[in-house]
Amino acid sequence: MNLTALFVRPRRPALIALVALGAMLASCGSDPASPSLSGTIEVDGSSTVFPITEAVAEEFRKVHPRVQVNVAVSGTGGGFKRFTVGETDVSNASRHIKPSEAEAAAENGVEYAELRVGTDGLSVMVNPQNDFVDCLTVEELRAIWEPGSTIDNWNEVRSSFPDARLRLYGPDSDSGTFDYFTEEINGEAQASRSDYTASADDNVLVQGISGDRNALGYFGYAYYQENADKLRAIAVDNGDGCVMPEPATIEDGSYTPLSRPMFIYVNLASMERPEMQAFVDFYMQEGAALAAEVGYIAADSATYEANRRAAGL
């Protein structure tokens, strides 16, 4: 599914004011950051990385109102399909670019830089009315989601669970979240049962799980955190005990195997345009604060500095 709808997230006014003030002060120093900049920047890709990039775009537009930043959501794979043929300037990604995608970029003369912007804890969720499961093992998740699985009742997952129909919700096959989950849980990217409700729009998955008391699903931590009143996250046991997805466990890696990096990819030819230089520079300055604000673990300052060098800033 190729979605271009934008999902606006409220942020605390104090943070917004600080970000805007810092960006306005920075804009006084060089031509690329001048408020007189104009142009259009096209962004597409991961729904997981979307909240960070859209937050950055919102604040950037306050400083550079004549630059239009269009942020779409078609999943990591869908975003790379456009990026590798030169249709977009920035691609949000919740996984590394695949060799086949890198080859497509090379064939089309698209040179790029990979910039890490944070870390996500892919979260497994149930309906709040579910009062019998607090933790699932990686083996149980594999049994549920592996190709050919016919498990459709909770008591087939664990005999102590009730006789209740199990209904599944998850990202579609263009999603980097889908790629990461299937690789870590099922041992191979894209290897998954297909008889579940799939969507590239995490909000559709939120609605499905929150409206179905026997549901089980997965997507990024920020979307869970934003909808914590409608969903209940459960712990994952990788063999060392049950661990909940939360900032501390995601950052230190103990929430394994579902902690994962998040990236933006920038077209280096686009970086020759002053509005792109200004946008990526702004992202590297303000992205950490905004990543934390929307519920992710921001990359550290050394990573952002390495990103700046990789982008030619």
mmCIF file of C-alpha atoms in Angstrom, residues 14-272:
data_model
loop_
_atom_site.group_PDB
_atom_site.id
_atom_site.type_symbol
_atom_site.label_atom_id
_atom_site.label_comp_id
_atom_site.label_asym_id
_atom_site.label_seq_id
_atom_site.Cartn_x
_atom_site.Cartn_y
_atom_site.Cartn_z
ATOM 1 C CA ALA A 14 8.598 24.580 25.107
ATOM 2 C CA LEU A 15 10.584 22.185 22.949
ATOM 3 C CA ILE A 16 9.127 23.611 19.743
ATOM 4 C CA ALA A 17 10.046 27.128 20.839
ATOM 5 C CA LEU A 18 13.609 26.097 21.654
ATOM 6 C CA VAL A 19 14.024 24.266 18.355
ATOM 7 C CA ALA A 20 12.646 27.202 16.376
ATOM 8 C CA LEU A 21 14.810 29.709 18.281
ATOM 9 C CA GLY A 22 17.952 27.636 17.764
ATOM 10 C CA ALA A 23 17.223 27.243 14.077
ATOM 11 C CA MET A 24 16.561 30.969 13.643
ATOM 12 C CA LEU A 25 19.854 31.820 15.316
ATOM 13 C CA ALA A 26 21.656 29.283 13.132
ATOM 14 C CA SER A 27 20.009 30.774 10.042
ATOM 15 C CA CYS A 28 21.883 34.024 10.521
ATOM 16 C CA GLY A 29 25.291 32.480 9.868
ATOM 17 C CA SER A 30 25.366 31.245 6.268
ATOM 18 C CA ASP A 31 23.598 31.494 2.946
ATOM 19 C CA PRO A 32 22.341 27.840 2.832
ATOM 20 C CA ALA A 33 20.381 28.499 6.038
ATOM 21 C CA SER A 34 18.895 31.782 4.838
ATOM 22 C CA PRO A 35 15.135 32.264 5.331
ATOM 23 C CA SER A 36 15.026 33.370 1.674
ATOM 24 C CA LEU A 37 15.574 29.763 0.526
ATOM 25 C CA SER A 38 12.914 28.230 -1.700
ATOM 26 C CA GLY A 39 12.274 24.907 -3.415
ATOM 27 C CA THR A 40 10.733 21.493 -2.832
ATOM 28 C CA ILE A 41 12.190 18.484 -1.013
ATOM 29 C CA GLU A 42 10.619 15.070 -1.573
ATOM 30 C CA VAL A 43 10.787 12.480 1.215
ATOM 31 C CA ASP A 44 9.239 8.995 1.308
ATOM 32 C CA GLY A 45 9.739 5.673 3.031
ATOM 33 C CA SER A 46 9.433 4.130 6.473
ATOM 34 C CA SER A 47 6.383 4.738 8.639
ATOM 35 C CA THR A 48 8.634 4.105 11.658
ATOM 36 C CA VAL A 49 11.054 6.928 10.823
ATOM 37 C CA PHE A 50 8.230 9.170 9.590
ATOM 38 C CA PRO A 51 7.464 10.795 12.984
ATOM 39 C CA ILE A 52 11.037 12.088 13.315
ATOM 40 C CA THR A 53 11.326 13.389 9.764
ATOM 41 C CA GLU A 54 7.893 14.969 9.802
ATOM 42 C CA ALA A 55 8.684 16.701 13.118
ATOM 43 C CA VAL A 56 11.935 18.001 11.613
ATOM 44 C CA ALA A 57 10.080 19.148 8.486
ATOM 45 C CA GLU A 58 7.461 21.011 10.551
ATOM 46 C CA GLU A 59 10.097 22.942 12.475
ATOM 47 C CA PHE A 60 12.226 23.548 9.363
ATOM 48 C CA ARG A 61 9.252 25.093 7.552
ATOM 49 C CA LYS A 62 8.886 27.636 10.362
ATOM 50 C CA VAL A 63 12.387 28.912 9.613
ATOM 51 C CA HIS A 64 12.244 28.429 5.834
ATOM 52 C CA PRO A 65 8.572 28.899 4.890
ATOM 53 C CA ARG A 66 9.347 29.025 1.165
ATOM 54 C CA VAL A 67 10.783 25.485 1.167
ATOM 55 C CA GLN A 68 8.109 22.818 0.764
ATOM 56 C CA VAL A 69 9.064 19.515 2.407
ATOM 57 C CA ASN A 70 6.720 16.726 1.327
ATOM 58 C CA VAL A 71 6.941 13.685 3.618
ATOM 59 C CA ALA A 72 5.116 10.583 2.380
ATOM 60 C CA VAL A 73 4.755 7.073 3.812
ATOM 61 C CA SER A 74 5.041 4.056 1.539
ATOM 62 C CA GLY A 75 7.175 1.795 3.744
ATOM 63 C CA THR A 76 10.939 1.355 3.645
ATOM 64 C CA GLY A 77 10.812 -0.817 0.517
ATOM 65 C CA GLY A 78 8.365 1.480 -1.247
ATOM 66 C CA GLY A 79 10.520 4.464 -0.372
ATOM 67 C CA PHE A 80 13.654 2.826 -1.772
ATOM 68 C CA LYS A 81 11.817 2.034 -5.026
ATOM 69 C CA ARG A 82 11.367 5.762 -5.559
ATOM 70 C CA PHE A 83 14.727 6.803 -4.117
ATOM 71 C CA THR A 84 16.828 4.458 -6.235
ATOM 72 C CA VAL A 85 15.416 5.892 -9.469
ATOM 73 C CA GLY A 86 15.956 9.471 -8.341
ATOM 74 C CA GLU A 87 12.330 10.408 -7.598
ATOM 75 C CA THR A 88 13.000 11.493 -4.008
ATOM 76 C CA ASP A 89 15.690 13.449 -2.203
ATOM 77 C CA VAL A 90 15.464 11.643 1.147
ATOM 78 C CA SER A 91 14.349 8.108 1.990
ATOM 79 C CA ASN A 92 13.272 7.166 5.516
ATOM 80 C CA ALA A 93 14.387 3.619 6.345
ATOM 81 C CA SER A 94 14.028 1.266 9.297
ATOM 82 C CA ARG A 95 16.682 -1.090 7.902
ATOM 83 C CA HIS A 96 19.857 -0.910 5.833
ATOM 84 C CA ILE A 97 19.464 -0.653 2.074
ATOM 85 C CA LYS A 98 19.422 -4.114 0.457
ATOM 86 C CA PRO A 99 22.090 -5.135 -2.079
ATOM 87 C CA SER A 100 19.444 -5.278 -4.817
ATOM 88 C CA GLU A 101 18.307 -1.744 -3.958
ATOM 89 C CA ALA A 102 21.896 -0.474 -3.887
ATOM 90 C CA GLU A 103 22.433 -2.059 -7.296
ATOM 91 C CA ALA A 104 19.325 -0.330 -8.648
ATOM 92 C CA ALA A 105 20.620 2.998 -7.333
ATOM 93 C CA ALA A 106 23.981 2.435 -9.028
ATOM 94 C CA GLU A 107 22.313 1.536 -12.323
ATOM 95 C CA ASN A 108 20.372 4.793 -12.180
ATOM 96 C CA GLY A 109 23.362 6.903 -11.177
ATOM 97 C CA VAL A 110 21.993 7.639 -7.696
ATOM 98 C CA GLU A 111 24.775 8.157 -5.150
ATOM 99 C CA TYR A 112 23.691 8.393 -1.531
ATOM 100 C CA ALA A 113 24.736 8.671 2.098
ATOM 101 C CA GLU A 114 23.257 6.574 4.918
ATOM 102 C CA LEU A 115 22.618 8.677 8.046
ATOM 103 C CA ARG A 116 21.626 6.980 11.304
ATOM 104 C CA VAL A 117 19.070 9.025 13.241
ATOM 105 C CA GLY A 118 18.082 6.809 16.167
ATOM 106 C CA THR A 119 17.052 3.431 17.551
ATOM 107 C CA ASP A 120 13.631 1.823 17.767
ATOM 108 C CA GLY A 121 12.321 -1.065 19.828
ATOM 109 C CA LEU A 122 9.922 -2.973 17.610
ATOM 110 C CA SER A 123 7.013 -3.655 19.961
ATOM 111 C CA VAL A 124 4.645 -6.623 20.233
ATOM 112 C CA MET A 125 1.155 -5.634 21.367
ATOM 113 C CA VAL A 126 -2.164 -7.041 22.466
ATOM 114 C CA ASN A 127 -5.532 -5.536 23.263
ATOM 115 C CA PRO A 128 -5.801 -4.005 26.775
ATOM 116 C CA GLN A 129 -8.620 -6.461 27.553
ATOM 117 C CA ASN A 130 -6.191 -9.352 27.135
ATOM 118 C CA ASP A 131 -5.412 -10.376 30.732
ATOM 119 C CA PHE A 132 -3.567 -13.652 30.155
ATOM 120 C CA VAL A 133 -0.360 -12.865 28.267
ATOM 121 C CA ASP A 134 2.429 -10.620 29.540
ATOM 122 C CA CYS A 135 5.361 -12.169 27.683
ATOM 123 C CA LEU A 136 6.016 -14.358 24.662
ATOM 124 C CA THR A 137 9.234 -16.161 23.822
ATOM 125 C CA VAL A 138 10.965 -15.743 20.484
ATOM 126 C CA GLU A 139 10.103 -19.394 19.796
ATOM 127 C CA GLU A 140 6.400 -18.727 20.414
ATOM 128 C CA LEU A 141 6.478 -15.664 18.170
ATOM 129 C CA ARG A 142 8.164 -17.751 15.475
ATOM 130 C CA ALA A 143 5.547 -20.481 15.775
ATOM 131 C CA ILE A 144 2.818 -17.867 15.310
ATOM 132 C CA TRP A 145 4.372 -15.889 12.437
ATOM 133 C CA GLU A 146 6.502 -18.372 10.470
ATOM 134 C CA PRO A 147 5.519 -19.279 6.892
ATOM 135 C CA GLY A 148 2.905 -22.017 6.835
ATOM 136 C CA SER A 149 1.835 -21.480 10.451
ATOM 137 C CA THR A 150 -1.756 -22.530 11.058
ATOM 138 C CA ILE A 151 -1.949 -21.282 14.640
ATOM 139 C CA ASP A 152 -5.226 -19.415 14.933
ATOM 140 C CA ASN A 153 -6.129 -19.916 18.597
ATOM 141 C CA TRP A 154 -4.388 -18.622 21.702
ATOM 142 C CA ASN A 155 -4.421 -22.077 23.333
ATOM 143 C CA GLU A 156 -2.322 -23.358 20.422
ATOM 144 C CA VAL A 157 0.406 -20.906 21.434
ATOM 145 C CA ARG A 158 0.445 -22.053 25.053
ATOM 146 C CA SER A 159 -1.886 -24.607 26.632
ATOM 147 C CA SER A 160 -2.540 -22.352 29.614
ATOM 148 C CA PHE A 161 -3.965 -19.655 27.332
ATOM 149 C CA PRO A 162 -7.749 -19.600 26.780
ATOM 150 C CA ASP A 163 -9.657 -21.061 23.868
ATOM 151 C CA ALA A 164 -9.928 -17.770 21.960
ATOM 152 C CA ARG A 165 -9.492 -16.974 18.276
ATOM 153 C CA LEU A 166 -6.096 -15.366 17.592
ATOM 154 C CA ARG A 167 -6.161 -12.587 15.008
ATOM 155 C CA LEU A 168 -2.932 -11.052 13.730
ATOM 156 C CA TYR A 169 -2.021 -7.516 12.640
ATOM 157 C CA GLY A 170 1.271 -6.320 11.187
ATOM 158 C CA PRO A 171 3.084 -4.248 8.563
ATOM 159 C CA ASP A 172 2.887 -5.136 4.891
ATOM 160 C CA SER A 173 5.755 -6.563 2.860
ATOM 161 C CA ASP A 174 7.046 -3.130 1.735
ATOM 162 C CA SER A 175 7.766 -2.215 5.346
ATOM 163 C CA GLY A 176 11.228 -2.224 6.907
ATOM 164 C CA THR A 177 9.498 -3.225 10.140
ATOM 165 C CA PHE A 178 8.224 -6.347 8.375
ATOM 166 C CA ASP A 179 11.712 -7.090 7.036
ATOM 167 C CA TYR A 180 13.338 -6.665 10.436
ATOM 168 C CA PHE A 181 10.739 -8.661 12.383
ATOM 169 C CA THR A 182 10.735 -11.571 9.945
ATOM 170 C CA GLU A 183 14.529 -11.719 9.837
ATOM 171 C CA GLU A 184 14.963 -11.620 13.617
ATOM 172 C CA ILE A 185 12.020 -13.839 14.535
ATOM 173 C CA ASN A 186 11.683 -16.179 11.546
ATOM 174 C CA GLY A 187 15.329 -16.209 10.495
ATOM 175 C CA GLU A 188 14.782 -14.776 7.016
ATOM 176 C CA ALA A 189 13.606 -11.350 5.844
ATOM 177 C CA GLN A 190 10.165 -11.454 4.174
ATOM 178 C CA ALA A 191 9.522 -15.007 5.435
ATOM 179 C CA SER A 192 6.088 -14.820 7.066
ATOM 180 C CA ARG A 193 2.628 -16.275 7.057
ATOM 181 C CA SER A 194 0.380 -14.136 4.862
ATOM 182 C CA ASP A 195 -3.029 -14.653 6.477
ATOM 183 C CA TYR A 196 -3.007 -11.566 8.689
ATOM 184 C CA THR A 197 -4.260 -7.993 8.477
ATOM 185 C CA ALA A 198 -1.389 -6.110 6.831
ATOM 186 C CA SER A 199 -0.966 -2.367 6.342
ATOM 187 C CA ALA A 200 1.799 0.159 5.666
ATOM 188 C CA ASP A 201 -0.137 2.569 7.899
ATOM 189 C CA ASP A 202 0.619 1.912 11.572
ATOM 190 C CA ASN A 203 -2.524 3.823 12.530
ATOM 191 C CA VAL A 204 -4.594 1.131 10.776
ATOM 192 C CA LEU A 205 -2.831 -1.487 12.902
ATOM 193 C CA VAL A 206 -3.491 0.534 16.068
ATOM 194 C CA GLN A 207 -7.189 0.628 15.221
ATOM 195 C CA GLY A 208 -7.262 -3.090 14.485
ATOM 196 C CA ILE A 209 -5.541 -4.203 17.684
ATOM 197 C CA SER A 210 -7.398 -1.736 19.892
ATOM 198 C CA GLY A 211 -10.734 -2.927 18.496
ATOM 199 C CA ASP A 212 -10.082 -6.677 18.773
ATOM 200 C CA ARG A 213 -9.690 -8.205 22.240
ATOM 201 C CA ASN A 214 -7.985 -11.335 20.843
ATOM 202 C CA ALA A 215 -5.513 -9.455 18.628
ATOM 203 C CA LEU A 216 -1.729 -9.700 18.469
ATOM 204 C CA GLY A 217 0.406 -7.358 16.387
ATOM 205 C CA TYR A 218 3.690 -5.503 16.078
ATOM 206 C CA PHE A 219 5.124 -2.152 14.973
ATOM 207 C CA GLY A 220 7.501 0.586 16.155
ATOM 208 C CA TYR A 221 7.796 1.735 19.756
ATOM 209 C CA ALA A 222 6.852 5.365 19.084
ATOM 210 C CA TYR A 223 3.452 4.358 17.715
ATOM 211 C CA TYR A 224 2.874 2.128 20.727
ATOM 212 C CA GLN A 225 3.870 4.922 23.118
ATOM 213 C CA GLU A 226 1.572 7.366 21.369
ATOM 214 C CA ASN A 227 -1.327 4.908 21.671
ATOM 215 C CA ALA A 228 -0.517 3.356 25.052
ATOM 216 C CA ASP A 229 -4.060 4.087 26.240
ATOM 217 C CA LYS A 230 -5.444 1.828 23.473
ATOM 218 C CA LEU A 231 -2.843 -0.948 23.436
ATOM 219 C CA ARG A 232 -0.786 -3.081 25.809
ATOM 220 C CA ALA A 233 2.813 -3.943 25.008
ATOM 221 C CA ILE A 234 4.104 -7.322 26.119
ATOM 222 C CA ALA A 235 7.627 -8.450 26.950
ATOM 223 C CA VAL A 236 9.787 -10.651 24.718
ATOM 224 C CA ASP A 237 11.947 -13.487 26.050
ATOM 225 C CA ASN A 238 15.013 -14.217 23.935
ATOM 226 C CA GLY A 239 16.247 -16.862 26.380
ATOM 227 C CA ASP A 240 17.455 -14.514 29.124
ATOM 228 C CA GLY A 241 14.084 -13.661 30.618
ATOM 229 C CA CYS A 242 11.191 -11.389 29.697
ATOM 230 C CA VAL A 243 12.174 -7.837 28.740
ATOM 231 C CA MET A 244 9.738 -5.000 28.060
ATOM 232 C CA PRO A 245 10.314 -2.453 25.294
ATOM 233 C CA GLU A 246 11.163 0.831 27.004
ATOM 234 C CA PRO A 247 13.803 3.522 26.462
ATOM 235 C CA ALA A 248 16.400 1.999 28.805
ATOM 236 C CA THR A 249 16.168 -1.545 27.414
ATOM 237 C CA ILE A 250 16.089 -0.353 23.808
ATOM 238 C CA GLU A 251 19.135 1.858 24.307
ATOM 239 C CA ASP A 252 21.266 -0.710 26.141
ATOM 240 C CA GLY A 253 20.301 -3.542 23.772
ATOM 241 C CA SER A 254 18.758 -5.783 26.415
ATOM 242 C CA TYR A 255 15.463 -5.665 24.513
ATOM 243 C CA THR A 256 16.681 -8.216 22.035
ATOM 244 C CA PRO A 257 16.306 -9.163 19.243
ATOM 245 C CA LEU A 258 13.863 -6.383 18.403
ATOM 246 C CA SER A 259 15.948 -3.232 18.993
ATOM 247 C CA ARG A 260 16.885 -1.815 15.589
ATOM 248 C CA PRO A 261 18.555 1.211 13.975
ATOM 249 C CA MET A 262 16.713 3.890 11.999
ATOM 250 C CA PHE A 263 18.127 5.850 9.066
ATOM 251 C CA ILE A 264 17.563 8.491 6.479
ATOM 252 C CA TYR A 265 19.240 8.110 3.092
ATOM 253 C CA VAL A 266 20.079 11.320 1.219
ATOM 254 C CA ASN A 267 20.662 11.662 -2.508
ATOM 255 C CA LEU A 268 24.096 13.285 -2.829
ATOM 256 C CA ALA A 269 23.144 15.015 -6.085
ATOM 257 C CA SER A 270 20.248 16.658 -4.223
ATOM 258 C CA MET A 271 22.743 17.845 -1.615
ATOM 259 C CA GLU A 272 24.114 20.284 -4.184
#
